Short mmCIF file of C-alpha atoms in Angstrom, two decimals:
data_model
loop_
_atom_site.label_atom_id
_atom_site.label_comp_id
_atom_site.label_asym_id
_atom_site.label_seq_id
_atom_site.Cartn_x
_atom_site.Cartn_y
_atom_site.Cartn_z
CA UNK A 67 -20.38 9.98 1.98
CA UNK A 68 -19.70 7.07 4.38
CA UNK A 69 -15.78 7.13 5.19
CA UNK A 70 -13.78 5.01 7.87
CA UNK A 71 -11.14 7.97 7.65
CA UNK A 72 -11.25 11.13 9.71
CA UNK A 73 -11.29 14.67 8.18
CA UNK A 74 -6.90 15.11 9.53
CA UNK A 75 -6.37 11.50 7.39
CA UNK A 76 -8.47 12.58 4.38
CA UNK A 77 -6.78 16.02 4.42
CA UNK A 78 -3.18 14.02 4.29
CA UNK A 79 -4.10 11.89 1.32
CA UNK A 80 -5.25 15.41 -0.41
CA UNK A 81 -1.51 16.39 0.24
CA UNK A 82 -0.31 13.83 -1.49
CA UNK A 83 -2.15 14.91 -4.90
CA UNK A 84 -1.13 18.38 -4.33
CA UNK A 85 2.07 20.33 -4.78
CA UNK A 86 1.08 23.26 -3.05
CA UNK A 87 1.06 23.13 1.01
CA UNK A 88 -3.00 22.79 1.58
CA UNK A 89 -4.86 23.87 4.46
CA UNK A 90 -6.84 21.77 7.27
CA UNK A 91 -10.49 20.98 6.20
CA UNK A 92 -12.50 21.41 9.41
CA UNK A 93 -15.19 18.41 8.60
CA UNK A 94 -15.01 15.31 6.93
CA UNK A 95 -17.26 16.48 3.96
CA UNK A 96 -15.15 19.15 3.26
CA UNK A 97 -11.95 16.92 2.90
CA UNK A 98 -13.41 14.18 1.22
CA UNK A 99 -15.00 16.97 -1.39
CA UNK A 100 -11.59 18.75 -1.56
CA UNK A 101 -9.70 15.14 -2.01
CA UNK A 102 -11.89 13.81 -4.79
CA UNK A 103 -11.73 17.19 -6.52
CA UNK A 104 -7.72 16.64 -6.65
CA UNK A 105 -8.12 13.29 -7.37
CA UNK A 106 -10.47 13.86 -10.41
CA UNK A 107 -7.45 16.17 -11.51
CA UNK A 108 -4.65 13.89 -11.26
CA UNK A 109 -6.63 10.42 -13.01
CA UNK A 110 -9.69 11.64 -14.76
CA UNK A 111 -13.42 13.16 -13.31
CA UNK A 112 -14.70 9.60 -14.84
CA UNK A 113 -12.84 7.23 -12.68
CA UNK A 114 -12.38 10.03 -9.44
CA UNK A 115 -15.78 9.00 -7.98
CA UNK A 116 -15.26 5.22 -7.89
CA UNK A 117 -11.52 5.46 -6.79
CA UNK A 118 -13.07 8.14 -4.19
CA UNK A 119 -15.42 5.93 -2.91
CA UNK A 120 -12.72 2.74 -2.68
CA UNK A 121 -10.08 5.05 -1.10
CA UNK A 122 -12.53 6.24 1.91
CA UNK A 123 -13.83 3.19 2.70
CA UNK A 124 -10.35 1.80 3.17
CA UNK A 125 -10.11 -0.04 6.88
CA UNK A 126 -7.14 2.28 7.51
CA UNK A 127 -5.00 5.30 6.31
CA UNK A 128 -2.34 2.82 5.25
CA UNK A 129 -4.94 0.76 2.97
CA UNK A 130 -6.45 4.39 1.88
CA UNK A 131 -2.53 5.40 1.08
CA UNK A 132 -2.07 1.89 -0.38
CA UNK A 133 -5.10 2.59 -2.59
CA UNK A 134 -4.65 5.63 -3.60
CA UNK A 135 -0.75 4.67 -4.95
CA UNK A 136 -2.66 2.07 -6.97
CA UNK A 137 -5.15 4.12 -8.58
CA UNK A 138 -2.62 6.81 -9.87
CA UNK A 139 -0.33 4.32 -11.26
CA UNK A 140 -2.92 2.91 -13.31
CA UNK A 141 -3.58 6.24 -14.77
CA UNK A 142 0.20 7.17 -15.27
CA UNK A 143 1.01 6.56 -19.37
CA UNK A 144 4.00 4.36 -20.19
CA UNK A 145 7.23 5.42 -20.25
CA UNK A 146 8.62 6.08 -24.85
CA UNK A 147 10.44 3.50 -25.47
CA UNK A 148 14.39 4.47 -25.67
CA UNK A 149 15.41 5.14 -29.38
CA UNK A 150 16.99 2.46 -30.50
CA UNK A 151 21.41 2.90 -30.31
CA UNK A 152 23.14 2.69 -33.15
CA UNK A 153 25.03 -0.43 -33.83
CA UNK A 154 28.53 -0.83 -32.44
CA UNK A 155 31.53 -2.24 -32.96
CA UNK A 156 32.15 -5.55 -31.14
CA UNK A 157 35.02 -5.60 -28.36
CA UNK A 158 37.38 -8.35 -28.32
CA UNK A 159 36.48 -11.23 -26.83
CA UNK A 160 37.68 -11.72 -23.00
CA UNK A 161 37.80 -15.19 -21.52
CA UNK A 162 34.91 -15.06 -18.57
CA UNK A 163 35.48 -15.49 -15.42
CA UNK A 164 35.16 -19.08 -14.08
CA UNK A 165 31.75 -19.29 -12.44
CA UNK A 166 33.45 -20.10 -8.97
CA UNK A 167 34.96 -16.02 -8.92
CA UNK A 168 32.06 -14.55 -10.04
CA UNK A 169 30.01 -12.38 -7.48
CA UNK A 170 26.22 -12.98 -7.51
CA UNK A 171 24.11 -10.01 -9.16
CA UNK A 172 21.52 -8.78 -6.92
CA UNK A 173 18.08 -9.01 -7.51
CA UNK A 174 15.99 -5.90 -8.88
CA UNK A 175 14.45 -4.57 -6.27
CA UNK A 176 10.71 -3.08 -6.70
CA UNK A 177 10.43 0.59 -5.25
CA UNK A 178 8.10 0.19 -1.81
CA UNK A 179 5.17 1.88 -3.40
CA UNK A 180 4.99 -0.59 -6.52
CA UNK A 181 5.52 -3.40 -3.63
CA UNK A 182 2.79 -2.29 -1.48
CA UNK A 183 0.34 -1.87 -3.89
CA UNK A 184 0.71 -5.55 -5.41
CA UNK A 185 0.88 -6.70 -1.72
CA UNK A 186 -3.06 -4.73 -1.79
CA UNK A 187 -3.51 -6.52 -5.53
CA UNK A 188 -3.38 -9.84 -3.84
CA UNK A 189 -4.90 -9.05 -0.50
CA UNK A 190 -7.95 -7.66 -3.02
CA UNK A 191 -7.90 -11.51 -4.89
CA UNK A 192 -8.42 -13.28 -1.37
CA UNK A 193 -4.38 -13.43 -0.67
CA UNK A 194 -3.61 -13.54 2.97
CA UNK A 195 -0.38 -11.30 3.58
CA UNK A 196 2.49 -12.43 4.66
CA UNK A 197 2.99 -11.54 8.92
CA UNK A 198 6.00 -8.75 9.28
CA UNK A 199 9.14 -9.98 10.59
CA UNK A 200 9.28 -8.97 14.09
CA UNK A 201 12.42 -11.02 15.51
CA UNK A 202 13.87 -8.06 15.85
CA UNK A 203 14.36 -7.36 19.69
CA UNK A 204 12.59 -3.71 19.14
CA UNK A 205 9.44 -5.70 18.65
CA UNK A 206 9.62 -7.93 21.13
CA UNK A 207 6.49 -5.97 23.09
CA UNK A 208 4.60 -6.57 20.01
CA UNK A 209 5.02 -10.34 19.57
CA UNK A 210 1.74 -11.54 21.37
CA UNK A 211 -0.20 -8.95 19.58
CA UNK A 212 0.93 -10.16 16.07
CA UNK A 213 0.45 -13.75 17.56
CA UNK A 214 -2.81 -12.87 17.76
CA UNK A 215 -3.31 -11.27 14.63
CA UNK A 216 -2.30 -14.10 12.27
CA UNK A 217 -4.37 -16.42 14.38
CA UNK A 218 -7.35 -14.78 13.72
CA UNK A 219 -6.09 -14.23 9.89
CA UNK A 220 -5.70 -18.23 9.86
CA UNK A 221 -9.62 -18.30 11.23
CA UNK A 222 -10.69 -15.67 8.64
CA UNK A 223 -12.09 -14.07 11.58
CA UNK A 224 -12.38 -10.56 9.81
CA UNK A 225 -14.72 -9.24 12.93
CA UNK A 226 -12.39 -10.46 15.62
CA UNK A 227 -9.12 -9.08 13.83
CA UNK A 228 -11.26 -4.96 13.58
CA UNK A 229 -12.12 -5.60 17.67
CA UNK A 230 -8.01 -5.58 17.97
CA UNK A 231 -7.24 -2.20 18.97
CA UNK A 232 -3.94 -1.24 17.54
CA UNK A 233 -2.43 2.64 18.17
CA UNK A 234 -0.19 3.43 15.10
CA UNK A 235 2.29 5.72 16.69
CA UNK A 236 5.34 3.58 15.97
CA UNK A 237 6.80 1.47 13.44
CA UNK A 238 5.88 -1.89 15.04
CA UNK A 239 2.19 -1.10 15.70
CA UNK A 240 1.75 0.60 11.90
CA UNK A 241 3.32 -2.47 10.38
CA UNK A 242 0.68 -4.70 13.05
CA UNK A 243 -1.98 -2.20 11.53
CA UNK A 244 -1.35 -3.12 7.73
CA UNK A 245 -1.11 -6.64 8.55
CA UNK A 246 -4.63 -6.73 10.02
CA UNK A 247 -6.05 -4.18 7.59
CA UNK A 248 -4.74 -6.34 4.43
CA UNK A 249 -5.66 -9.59 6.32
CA UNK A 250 -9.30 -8.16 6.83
CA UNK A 251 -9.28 -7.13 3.23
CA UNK A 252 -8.29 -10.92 1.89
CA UNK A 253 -10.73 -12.51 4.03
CA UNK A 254 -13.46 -9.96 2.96
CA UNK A 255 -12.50 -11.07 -0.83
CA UNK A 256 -12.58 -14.90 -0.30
CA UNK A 257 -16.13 -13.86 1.27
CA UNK A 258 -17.10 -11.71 -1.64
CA UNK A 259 -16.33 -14.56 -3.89
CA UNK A 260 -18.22 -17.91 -2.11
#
């Protein structure tokens, strides 16, 4: 099976379906074998080898991770619906607060994973991502390389964005990495559909 993932990154996703600590597979075979073997477990042996192929292709491990999220919260079933409380009393009215004192609710914030994978939902329909926010001075190194990045994303240069060699050891260069992989994978889309 062709994979743009190495046997250490395939053997990481396989953790992530598993419970149990699992060993190192030695080749890439062998871990993509084990991973879709686990994956068949966790969302079905009819849709494992189609997910398998989608997650191993993926440009990076983040996209594969990304991926991956998606395809086994598809499978998960629907939360039952909370039995319906029985009816109660009502409380006294209370004047409201003018509108002037109140305090602004916070938005409902989406947990990461359900964010990421929508981010991959619209990268997948030919959405270009938005560029990470790197005004932060800890990124400053990294400025010219996302500079870069989202000029080639505003091309649709999908080739030129891959020849950008990016070393994800840090958090400025992974979030550089999913930026190019998810702006390679919109591009790719708008492609797929002209």
């Amino acid at each position: 099976m062709f994979t743009n993932l190495s046997a250490v990154q395939i053997n990481r996703l396989a953790q992530r379906l598993s419970e149990a600590p699992l060993g190192r597979s030695a080749s890439v075979a062998a871990a993509a074998e084990r991973f879709e073997r686990l994956l068949a477990a966790k969302i079905g042996a009819d849709r494992a080898p189609k997910a398998v192929k989608a997650i191993l292709t993926a440009p990076g491990l983040e996209t594969a991770e990304g991926r991956l999220v998606a395809e086994i919260d598809a499978c998960e079933p629907e939360p039952p619906a909370e039995p319906a409380l029985p009816p109660v009393a009502p409380e006294p009215a209370v004047e409201p607060a003018p509108i002037a004192d109140a305090e602004p609710a916070a938005a409902p914030r989406a947990p990461r994973r359900r964010r990421d994978a929508d981010i991959e939902a619209k990268a997948r329909q030919g959405e270009l991502p938005l560029p990470p926010d790197f005004s932060a001075p800890t990124h400053a190194r990294f400025r010219a390389k996302l500079a870069a990045l989202v000029e080639l994303a505003g091309k649709a240069d999908a080739t030129g964005l891959r020849a950008i060699a990016i070393n994800p050891v840090s958090s400025s260069p992974k979030a550089l990495a999913r930026y190019r992989d998810l702006a390679v994978l919109a591009i790719e889309a708008r492609e797929g559909r002209a």
